[in-house]
Amino acid sequence: MHRAWFVAAVAFVTIVGAAAFASLPGLLIEPLHEEFHWSRATVGFALSVNLALYGLTAPFAAALMDRFGIRRVVAAALTVIAGGSVATVWMTASWQLVLFWGVLVGLGSGSMALAFAATVTNRWFTARRGLVTGVLTAAGASGQLVFLPLLSWLVQEHGWRPAAVTVSLAALAVVPFVWLLLRDHPADVGLAPYGGAYAPKPAPVPGAARRALAVLFRAARTGPFWLLAGTFAICGASTNGVIRTHFVPAAHDHGMPITAAAGLLAVVGVFDVVGTIASGWFTDRFEARRLLAVYYALRGVSLLFLPMLLAPTVHPPMVFFIVFYGLDWVATVPPTIALCREFYGEDSAIVFGWVLASHQVGAALVAFLGGLARDAFGSYDLVWYASGALCAVAALMAMVIRRRRPAGDPAAPAATAGTA
């Protein structure tokens, strides 16, 4: 078996272990509201800072991986996550939640974002990139499946502090795997990437921040970048922003126990694995923009039905929604990465980092506005309907993206990657 598959396996385990921190935010809102009497909007603001920094850090992390290597950046990120999470145990004011969970965990998790998966895939694989991207993307869902039931039980039975400590320990436990087993480039072990030709390891790229910004400025002059960033912002708003952050408290509003609601999110994680791997397989075979349009349209329809499905108990229509939504949760990632690769080549990992930043900014806005709407209207119904409408807009935006013509095609415009 090619060494690339072992590297992908280590990356998978790393993302699974780090997924613990992504499982906790939706479980924090009610306990922090009850203990400190902070409004849901206040807690939502801290979570929105976390989500925004998760995205804004990603392109710089991708550039840092080109400068210092994958192992060093990921190991440092996991350590920062562990420190920020455990520090929340001693907080007494809301600004400390913003600092510890919002800033520190946000910065650390941003360096462990999907740009990490894109970097590993681009370096170690030439063939099967769509499939590997799908598998590594699904790793986050697998981590949610592992940790969400445990964390919800800890919050319910012992309070939120043991859950925060568990997140810290999970992040630290992954560091040895990264340091001892992960390799930065196939040339480090004298191999070619899977399905490709041998190439020497490129020299470290200095000026990580400068390069990340330069790539952004170049990409921002092209139409596909804005369409991909816009669709992915809506993706973040309709997943991390609304479901991961507000589903548990919304279900609790309707009388459902927190553990039951968290269990439903864990089931989302089960089917997310299936849907994302399948999406990677589809991306190797079908046009990526059409896949995106279908995914967003189906997601929007499902969100419009959600307010009618929330109830004190779990019933078959709700289970159907959870299965359907799980299949679509991050199925958008493989085709989005494929389009970044198609238009931006060697800079695609950093471009995807900026596209991911828009994903998290969208998630951050809805995480905050969703809590604000709940405080103002006493219900999340408006949030669900607005998110469904946004998904319809994303489906239309995906269809506007044109296919990039091969170089040298006489019918191609002078700046092909810049047209949409």
Tab-separated table of C-alpha atoms in Angstrom:
chain	number	residue	atom	x	y	z
A	1	MET	CA	0.000	0.000	0.000
A	2	HIS	CA	1.280	3.454	-0.913
A	3	ARG	CA	2.533	5.551	2.010
A	4	ALA	CA	0.045	8.275	1.049
A	5	TRP	CA	-2.793	6.163	2.446
A	6	PHE	CA	-1.050	5.961	5.844
A	7	VAL	CA	-0.580	9.727	5.851
A	8	ALA	CA	-4.273	10.124	5.032
A	9	ALA	CA	-5.104	7.738	7.902
A	10	VAL	CA	-3.048	9.814	10.368
A	11	ALA	CA	-4.741	12.985	9.110
A	12	PHE	CA	-8.123	11.274	9.568
A	13	VAL	CA	-7.340	10.311	13.181
A	14	THR	CA	-6.032	13.822	13.846
A	15	ILE	CA	-9.211	15.467	12.575
A	16	VAL	CA	-11.362	12.975	14.499
A	17	GLY	CA	-9.552	13.775	17.739
A	18	ALA	CA	-9.682	17.499	17.139
A	19	ALA	CA	-13.413	17.340	16.337
A	20	ALA	CA	-14.187	17.278	20.041
A	21	PHE	CA	-13.966	21.080	20.201
A	22	ALA	CA	-16.481	21.419	17.353
A	23	SER	CA	-18.999	19.238	19.205
A	24	LEU	CA	-19.210	21.411	22.322
A	25	PRO	CA	-20.498	24.924	21.354
A	26	GLY	CA	-24.156	23.991	20.919
A	27	LEU	CA	-24.081	22.288	24.325
A	28	LEU	CA	-22.713	25.391	26.086
A	29	ILE	CA	-25.541	27.852	25.440
A	30	GLU	CA	-28.087	26.641	27.992
A	31	PRO	CA	-25.635	25.735	30.827
A	32	LEU	CA	-23.824	29.084	30.581
A	33	HIS	CA	-27.141	30.929	30.395
A	34	GLU	CA	-28.344	29.177	33.553
A	35	GLU	CA	-25.101	29.479	35.583
A	36	PHE	CA	-23.955	32.999	34.686
A	37	HIS	CA	-27.275	34.451	33.471
A	38	TRP	CA	-25.616	35.524	30.243
A	39	SER	CA	-28.051	36.072	27.387
A	40	ARG	CA	-28.040	33.629	24.477
A	41	ALA	CA	-26.836	36.470	22.278
A	42	THR	CA	-23.818	36.981	24.592
A	43	VAL	CA	-22.864	33.308	24.453
A	44	GLY	CA	-23.620	33.273	20.737
A	45	PHE	CA	-21.213	36.203	20.241
A	46	ALA	CA	-18.342	34.238	21.808
A	47	LEU	CA	-19.166	31.271	19.598
A	48	SER	CA	-19.360	33.562	16.565
A	49	VAL	CA	-15.827	34.837	17.324
A	50	ASN	CA	-14.710	31.203	17.457
A	51	LEU	CA	-16.338	30.420	14.114
A	52	ALA	CA	-15.030	33.579	12.426
A	53	LEU	CA	-11.438	33.024	13.553
A	54	TYR	CA	-11.724	29.358	12.553
A	55	GLY	CA	-12.228	30.553	9.004
A	56	LEU	CA	-9.978	33.622	8.916
A	57	THR	CA	-7.013	31.649	10.279
A	58	ALA	CA	-7.282	28.891	7.658
A	59	PRO	CA	-5.555	30.596	4.691
A	60	PHE	CA	-2.660	31.780	6.874
A	61	ALA	CA	-2.370	28.261	8.331
A	62	ALA	CA	-2.163	26.808	4.809
A	63	ALA	CA	0.650	29.249	4.006
A	64	LEU	CA	2.381	28.443	7.316
A	65	MET	CA	2.282	24.749	6.390
A	66	ASP	CA	4.209	25.638	3.221
A	67	ARG	CA	6.735	27.532	5.361
A	68	PHE	CA	7.185	25.363	8.476
A	69	GLY	CA	5.584	22.030	7.521
A	70	ILE	CA	2.322	20.348	8.361
A	71	ARG	CA	3.524	18.630	11.538
A	72	ARG	CA	4.698	21.753	13.342
A	73	VAL	CA	1.645	23.843	12.505
A	74	VAL	CA	-0.895	21.164	13.425
A	75	ALA	CA	0.867	20.171	16.659
A	76	ALA	CA	1.025	23.829	17.760
A	77	ALA	CA	-2.647	24.317	16.864
A	78	LEU	CA	-3.763	21.347	18.943
A	79	THR	CA	-1.787	22.657	21.918
A	80	VAL	CA	-3.461	26.079	21.646
A	81	ILE	CA	-6.897	24.404	21.490
A	82	ALA	CA	-6.129	22.405	24.621
A	83	GLY	CA	-4.987	25.499	26.529
A	84	GLY	CA	-7.980	27.614	25.513
A	85	SER	CA	-10.491	24.912	26.338
A	86	VAL	CA	-9.134	24.096	29.785
A	87	ALA	CA	-8.843	27.810	30.671
A	88	THR	CA	-12.642	28.209	30.416
A	89	VAL	CA	-12.991	26.121	33.573
A	90	TRP	CA	-11.908	29.130	35.660
A	91	MET	CA	-13.745	31.908	33.812
A	92	THR	CA	-16.111	34.228	35.696
A	93	ALA	CA	-16.961	36.874	33.063
A	94	SER	CA	-18.283	36.764	29.517
A	95	TRP	CA	-15.167	38.450	28.069
A	96	GLN	CA	-13.160	35.459	29.266
A	97	LEU	CA	-15.422	33.148	27.252
A	98	VAL	CA	-14.725	35.338	24.223
A	99	LEU	CA	-10.965	35.199	24.876
A	100	PHE	CA	-10.575	31.520	25.770
A	101	TRP	CA	-13.174	29.792	23.619
A	102	GLY	CA	-13.626	32.491	21.005
A	103	VAL	CA	-10.044	33.604	20.335
A	104	LEU	CA	-7.715	30.787	21.464
A	105	VAL	CA	-9.827	27.812	20.417
A	106	GLY	CA	-10.843	29.712	17.277
A	107	LEU	CA	-7.223	30.320	16.246
A	108	GLY	CA	-6.203	26.742	17.019
A	109	SER	CA	-9.169	25.181	15.261
A	110	GLY	CA	-8.631	27.423	12.229
A	111	SER	CA	-5.210	25.880	11.787
A	112	MET	CA	-6.879	22.452	11.923
A	113	ALA	CA	-9.523	23.488	9.413
A	114	LEU	CA	-10.350	21.889	6.093
A	115	ALA	CA	-7.345	23.678	4.580
A	116	PHE	CA	-5.317	21.005	6.411
A	117	ALA	CA	-7.215	18.286	4.560
A	118	ALA	CA	-6.761	20.158	1.268
A	119	THR	CA	-3.000	20.505	1.859
A	120	VAL	CA	-2.545	16.814	2.655
A	121	THR	CA	-4.603	15.813	-0.377
A	122	ASN	CA	-2.776	18.158	-2.774
A	123	ARG	CA	0.668	17.014	-1.638
A	124	TRP	CA	0.172	13.277	-1.303
A	125	PHE	CA	-2.405	12.441	-3.980
A	126	THR	CA	-2.711	12.995	-7.710
A	127	ALA	CA	-5.300	10.289	-8.295
A	128	ARG	CA	-8.356	9.791	-6.032
A	129	ARG	CA	-8.223	13.354	-4.757
A	130	GLY	CA	-12.008	13.695	-4.631
A	131	LEU	CA	-12.400	10.483	-2.647
A	132	VAL	CA	-9.627	11.351	-0.173
A	133	THR	CA	-11.032	14.846	0.291
A	134	GLY	CA	-14.407	13.318	1.072
A	135	VAL	CA	-12.916	10.880	3.591
A	136	LEU	CA	-10.912	13.572	5.411
A	137	THR	CA	-13.894	15.906	5.435
A	138	ALA	CA	-15.982	13.106	6.917
A	139	ALA	CA	-13.421	12.750	9.707
A	140	GLY	CA	-14.903	15.789	11.426
A	141	ALA	CA	-18.305	14.141	11.381
A	142	SER	CA	-16.788	10.943	12.754
A	143	GLY	CA	-15.332	12.927	15.632
A	144	GLN	CA	-18.734	14.461	16.245
A	145	LEU	CA	-20.204	10.950	16.351
A	146	VAL	CA	-17.577	9.887	18.894
A	147	PHE	CA	-17.624	12.922	21.180
A	148	LEU	CA	-21.090	14.489	21.007
A	149	PRO	CA	-22.959	11.782	23.002
A	150	LEU	CA	-20.155	11.720	25.593
A	151	LEU	CA	-20.014	15.506	25.926
A	152	SER	CA	-23.798	15.856	26.155
A	153	TRP	CA	-23.874	13.216	28.900
A	154	LEU	CA	-21.095	15.019	30.797
A	155	VAL	CA	-22.922	18.352	30.514
A	156	GLN	CA	-26.199	16.788	31.645
A	157	GLU	CA	-24.787	14.780	34.554
A	158	HIS	CA	-21.696	16.672	35.718
A	159	GLY	CA	-21.884	20.159	34.211
A	160	TRP	CA	-20.073	21.855	31.342
A	161	ARG	CA	-16.616	22.026	32.989
A	162	PRO	CA	-15.775	18.291	32.717
A	163	ALA	CA	-16.828	18.511	29.063
A	164	ALA	CA	-14.387	21.390	28.481
A	165	VAL	CA	-11.585	19.395	30.130
A	166	THR	CA	-12.425	16.404	27.924
A	167	VAL	CA	-12.043	18.567	24.820
A	168	SER	CA	-8.643	19.715	26.064
A	169	LEU	CA	-7.444	16.162	26.718
A	170	ALA	CA	-8.686	14.959	23.326
A	171	ALA	CA	-6.694	17.679	21.549
A	172	LEU	CA	-3.526	16.851	23.527
A	173	ALA	CA	-3.905	13.122	22.892
A	174	VAL	CA	-3.613	13.655	19.142
A	175	VAL	CA	-0.329	15.613	19.276
A	176	PRO	CA	1.970	12.519	19.491
A	177	PHE	CA	0.280	10.958	16.436
A	178	VAL	CA	0.900	14.117	14.425
A	179	TRP	CA	4.513	14.550	15.507
A	180	LEU	CA	5.620	10.934	15.147
A	181	LEU	CA	3.620	9.670	12.158
A	182	LEU	CA	2.698	12.571	9.872
A	183	ARG	CA	5.091	13.565	7.075
A	184	ASP	CA	5.051	16.880	5.238
A	185	HIS	CA	5.772	15.737	1.678
A	186	PRO	CA	6.175	12.456	-0.314
A	187	ALA	CA	9.778	13.427	-1.091
A	188	ASP	CA	10.531	13.220	2.646
A	189	VAL	CA	10.326	9.433	2.283
A	190	GLY	CA	11.563	9.230	-1.323
A	191	LEU	CA	8.152	8.647	-2.907
A	192	ALA	CA	5.995	10.128	-5.628
A	193	PRO	CA	2.460	11.214	-4.714
A	194	TYR	CA	-0.152	8.521	-5.183
A	195	GLY	CA	-0.984	8.288	-8.892
A	196	GLY	CA	1.630	10.883	-9.893
A	197	ALA	CA	5.297	11.342	-10.785
A	198	TYR	CA	8.098	11.953	-8.305
A	199	ALA	CA	8.910	15.590	-7.607
A	200	PRO	CA	11.472	16.999	-5.184
A	201	LYS	CA	10.205	18.705	-2.075
A	202	PRO	CA	9.801	22.416	-2.737
A	203	ALA	CA	11.806	24.865	-0.668
A	204	PRO	CA	10.015	26.477	2.281
A	205	VAL	CA	8.020	29.495	1.170
A	206	PRO	CA	8.917	32.548	3.298
A	207	GLY	CA	6.483	35.286	4.155
A	208	ALA	CA	3.437	33.137	4.933
A	209	ALA	CA	1.173	36.068	5.746
A	210	ARG	CA	2.305	38.021	2.700
A	211	ARG	CA	1.733	35.029	0.427
A	212	ALA	CA	-1.741	34.361	1.856
A	213	LEU	CA	-2.739	37.967	1.216
A	214	ALA	CA	-1.170	37.992	-2.261
A	215	VAL	CA	-3.138	34.889	-3.219
A	216	LEU	CA	-6.295	36.529	-1.903
A	217	PHE	CA	-5.747	39.678	-3.962
A	218	ARG	CA	-5.154	37.637	-7.123
A	219	ALA	CA	-8.160	35.416	-6.548
A	220	ALA	CA	-10.391	38.357	-5.624
A	221	ARG	CA	-10.007	39.686	-9.178
A	222	THR	CA	-11.749	36.591	-10.546
A	223	GLY	CA	-15.453	35.823	-10.654
A	224	PRO	CA	-15.325	32.185	-9.513
A	225	PHE	CA	-13.729	33.193	-6.203
A	226	TRP	CA	-16.674	35.391	-5.213
A	227	LEU	CA	-19.219	32.815	-6.281
A	228	LEU	CA	-17.439	30.061	-4.346
A	229	ALA	CA	-17.000	32.340	-1.314
A	230	GLY	CA	-20.669	33.338	-1.429
A	231	THR	CA	-21.990	29.800	-1.679
A	232	PHE	CA	-19.660	28.596	1.063
A	233	ALA	CA	-20.692	31.454	3.356
A	234	ILE	CA	-24.263	30.205	3.036
A	235	CYS	CA	-23.012	26.667	3.613
A	236	GLY	CA	-21.501	27.774	6.923
A	237	ALA	CA	-24.619	29.705	7.890
A	238	SER	CA	-26.845	26.688	7.261
A	239	THR	CA	-24.643	24.125	9.061
A	240	ASN	CA	-22.256	25.319	11.784
A	241	GLY	CA	-24.073	28.602	12.265
A	242	VAL	CA	-27.630	27.379	12.648
A	243	ILE	CA	-27.761	23.591	13.154
A	244	ARG	CA	-24.590	22.884	15.120
A	245	THR	CA	-25.010	25.984	17.301
A	246	HIS	CA	-28.789	26.300	17.719
A	247	PHE	CA	-30.387	22.906	17.054
A	248	VAL	CA	-29.913	21.603	20.599
A	249	PRO	CA	-31.315	24.708	22.359
A	250	ALA	CA	-34.147	24.924	19.786
A	251	ALA	CA	-35.125	21.306	20.397
A	252	HIS	CA	-34.880	21.949	24.149
A	253	ASP	CA	-37.309	24.864	23.699
A	254	HIS	CA	-39.834	22.304	22.445
A	255	GLY	CA	-39.320	20.062	25.477
A	256	MET	CA	-36.754	17.640	24.075
A	257	PRO	CA	-34.008	16.608	26.551
A	258	ILE	CA	-30.523	17.905	25.732
A	259	THR	CA	-29.131	14.373	25.543
A	260	ALA	CA	-31.786	13.368	22.990
A	261	ALA	CA	-31.132	16.452	20.847
A	262	ALA	CA	-27.365	15.851	21.022
A	263	GLY	CA	-27.984	12.239	20.037
A	264	LEU	CA	-29.778	13.440	16.913
A	265	LEU	CA	-26.777	15.597	16.002
A	266	ALA	CA	-24.571	12.550	16.473
A	267	VAL	CA	-26.764	10.708	13.963
A	268	VAL	CA	-26.172	13.617	11.580
A	269	GLY	CA	-22.496	12.748	11.996
A	270	VAL	CA	-23.123	9.114	11.020
A	271	PHE	CA	-24.791	9.991	7.738
A	272	ASP	CA	-22.430	12.880	7.143
A	273	VAL	CA	-19.635	10.324	6.797
A	274	VAL	CA	-21.619	8.441	4.142
A	275	GLY	CA	-22.725	11.589	2.316
A	276	THR	CA	-19.296	13.228	2.239
A	277	ILE	CA	-17.437	10.143	1.022
A	278	ALA	CA	-20.123	9.643	-1.625
A	279	SER	CA	-19.778	13.299	-2.616
A	280	GLY	CA	-16.033	12.819	-3.059
A	281	TRP	CA	-16.732	9.838	-5.323
A	282	PHE	CA	-19.274	11.872	-7.298
A	283	THR	CA	-16.815	14.763	-7.613
A	284	ASP	CA	-14.327	12.494	-9.390
A	285	ARG	CA	-17.051	11.671	-11.953
A	286	PHE	CA	-19.527	14.561	-12.309
A	287	GLU	CA	-19.436	18.310	-12.811
A	288	ALA	CA	-18.744	19.962	-9.459
A	289	ARG	CA	-20.927	23.057	-9.897
A	290	ARG	CA	-24.014	20.957	-10.659
A	291	LEU	CA	-23.374	18.865	-7.573
A	292	LEU	CA	-23.204	22.049	-5.486
A	293	ALA	CA	-26.492	23.322	-6.897
A	294	VAL	CA	-28.254	20.065	-6.044
A	295	TYR	CA	-26.792	19.926	-2.529
A	296	TYR	CA	-27.804	23.490	-1.641
A	297	ALA	CA	-31.299	23.139	-3.103
A	298	LEU	CA	-32.008	19.972	-1.117
A	299	ARG	CA	-30.606	21.503	2.066
A	300	GLY	CA	-32.824	24.561	1.705
A	301	VAL	CA	-35.973	22.476	1.288
A	302	SER	CA	-35.177	20.430	4.391
A	303	LEU	CA	-34.648	23.547	6.547
A	304	LEU	CA	-38.052	24.936	5.566
A	305	PHE	CA	-39.697	21.836	7.053
A	306	LEU	CA	-37.708	21.792	10.307
A	307	PRO	CA	-39.968	24.133	12.386
A	308	MET	CA	-42.857	21.718	11.849
A	309	LEU	CA	-40.785	18.741	13.039
A	310	LEU	CA	-39.485	19.943	16.420
A	311	ALA	CA	-41.316	18.219	19.286
A	312	PRO	CA	-40.709	16.913	22.841
A	313	THR	CA	-39.958	13.418	21.543
A	314	VAL	CA	-38.105	11.958	18.594
A	315	HIS	CA	-40.562	10.849	15.915
A	316	PRO	CA	-40.088	9.308	12.427
A	317	PRO	CA	-40.315	12.571	10.402
A	318	MET	CA	-37.579	14.093	12.570
A	319	VAL	CA	-35.413	11.016	12.062
A	320	PHE	CA	-35.936	11.364	8.307
A	321	PHE	CA	-34.826	15.022	8.484
A	322	ILE	CA	-31.715	14.086	10.465
A	323	VAL	CA	-30.741	11.359	7.979
A	324	PHE	CA	-31.422	13.603	4.974
A	325	TYR	CA	-29.572	16.569	6.468
A	326	GLY	CA	-26.668	14.406	7.533
A	327	LEU	CA	-26.130	13.157	3.985
A	328	ASP	CA	-25.932	16.778	2.821
A	329	TRP	CA	-24.036	18.293	5.795
A	330	VAL	CA	-20.575	18.821	4.308
A	331	ALA	CA	-21.123	17.141	0.960
A	332	THR	CA	-20.395	20.598	-0.489
A	333	VAL	CA	-16.714	20.438	0.482
A	334	PRO	CA	-15.283	18.009	-2.149
A	335	PRO	CA	-16.815	19.847	-5.155
A	336	THR	CA	-15.815	23.231	-3.702
A	337	ILE	CA	-12.195	22.090	-3.272
A	338	ALA	CA	-12.290	20.601	-6.789
A	339	LEU	CA	-13.408	23.949	-8.238
A	340	CYS	CA	-10.666	25.786	-6.312
A	341	ARG	CA	-8.140	23.322	-7.719
A	342	GLU	CA	-9.551	23.727	-11.241
A	343	PHE	CA	-9.314	27.520	-11.237
A	344	TYR	CA	-6.313	28.233	-8.990
A	345	GLY	CA	-3.888	25.313	-9.323
A	346	GLU	CA	-0.967	25.372	-6.880
A	347	ASP	CA	-2.571	28.164	-4.869
A	348	SER	CA	-5.790	26.184	-4.473
A	349	ALA	CA	-5.232	25.210	-0.812
A	350	ILE	CA	-4.751	28.854	0.197
A	351	VAL	CA	-7.664	29.985	-1.990
A	352	PHE	CA	-9.810	27.336	-0.370
A	353	GLY	CA	-8.637	28.662	2.983
A	354	TRP	CA	-10.096	32.066	2.063
A	355	VAL	CA	-13.268	30.438	0.770
A	356	LEU	CA	-13.458	28.577	4.081
A	357	ALA	CA	-13.041	31.925	5.846
A	358	SER	CA	-16.253	33.078	4.175
A	359	HIS	CA	-17.877	29.815	5.334
A	360	GLN	CA	-17.023	30.604	8.927
A	361	VAL	CA	-17.955	34.272	8.692
A	362	GLY	CA	-21.389	33.154	7.485
A	363	ALA	CA	-21.541	30.659	10.343
A	364	ALA	CA	-20.464	33.314	12.853
A	365	LEU	CA	-23.117	35.792	11.731
A	366	VAL	CA	-25.913	33.253	12.020
A	367	ALA	CA	-24.606	31.906	15.352
A	368	PHE	CA	-24.918	35.437	16.774
A	369	LEU	CA	-28.074	36.503	14.907
A	370	GLY	CA	-29.782	33.205	15.723
A	371	GLY	CA	-29.306	33.798	19.451
A	372	LEU	CA	-30.439	37.419	18.996
A	373	ALA	CA	-33.583	36.277	17.165
A	374	ARG	CA	-34.351	33.733	19.892
A	375	ASP	CA	-34.044	36.434	22.572
A	376	ALA	CA	-36.209	38.854	20.557
A	377	PHE	CA	-38.958	36.551	19.257
A	378	GLY	CA	-38.870	33.654	21.712
A	379	SER	CA	-38.528	31.170	18.849
A	380	TYR	CA	-36.038	29.985	16.237
A	381	ASP	CA	-38.632	29.648	13.440
A	382	LEU	CA	-37.497	32.772	11.577
A	383	VAL	CA	-33.913	31.500	11.646
A	384	TRP	CA	-34.858	28.211	9.974
A	385	TYR	CA	-36.901	29.895	7.235
A	386	ALA	CA	-34.204	32.488	6.488
A	387	SER	CA	-31.529	29.781	6.287
A	388	GLY	CA	-33.640	27.772	3.839
A	389	ALA	CA	-34.074	30.824	1.602
A	390	LEU	CA	-30.320	31.473	1.648
A	391	CYS	CA	-29.673	27.905	0.465
A	392	ALA	CA	-31.869	28.557	-2.578
A	393	VAL	CA	-29.691	31.590	-3.386
A	394	ALA	CA	-26.556	29.415	-3.039
A	395	ALA	CA	-27.951	26.874	-5.500
A	396	LEU	CA	-28.441	29.627	-8.097
A	397	MET	CA	-24.938	31.005	-7.479
A	398	ALA	CA	-23.403	27.555	-8.015
A	399	MET	CA	-25.044	27.261	-11.415
A	400	VAL	CA	-23.570	30.619	-12.489
A	401	ILE	CA	-19.993	29.279	-12.186
A	402	ARG	CA	-18.748	28.402	-15.661
A	403	ARG	CA	-16.403	25.538	-16.417
A	404	ARG	CA	-12.797	26.552	-16.958
A	405	ARG	CA	-11.710	25.988	-20.547
A	406	PRO	CA	-8.411	24.147	-21.180
A	407	ALA	CA	-5.363	26.341	-21.785
A	408	GLY	CA	-4.918	27.076	-25.468
A	409	ASP	CA	-8.609	26.694	-26.303
A	410	PRO	CA	-9.267	29.387	-28.959
A	411	ALA	CA	-12.747	29.890	-27.541
A	412	ALA	CA	-11.380	30.602	-24.099
A	413	PRO	CA	-11.360	34.196	-22.848
A	414	ALA	CA	-8.038	35.850	-22.144
A	415	ALA	CA	-8.545	35.465	-18.387
A	416	THR	CA	-10.507	32.233	-18.184
A	417	ALA	CA	-10.296	31.800	-14.425
A	418	GLY	CA	-11.534	35.311	-14.024
A	419	THR	CA	-14.871	34.834	-15.754
A	420	ALA	CA	-18.025	33.498	-14.266
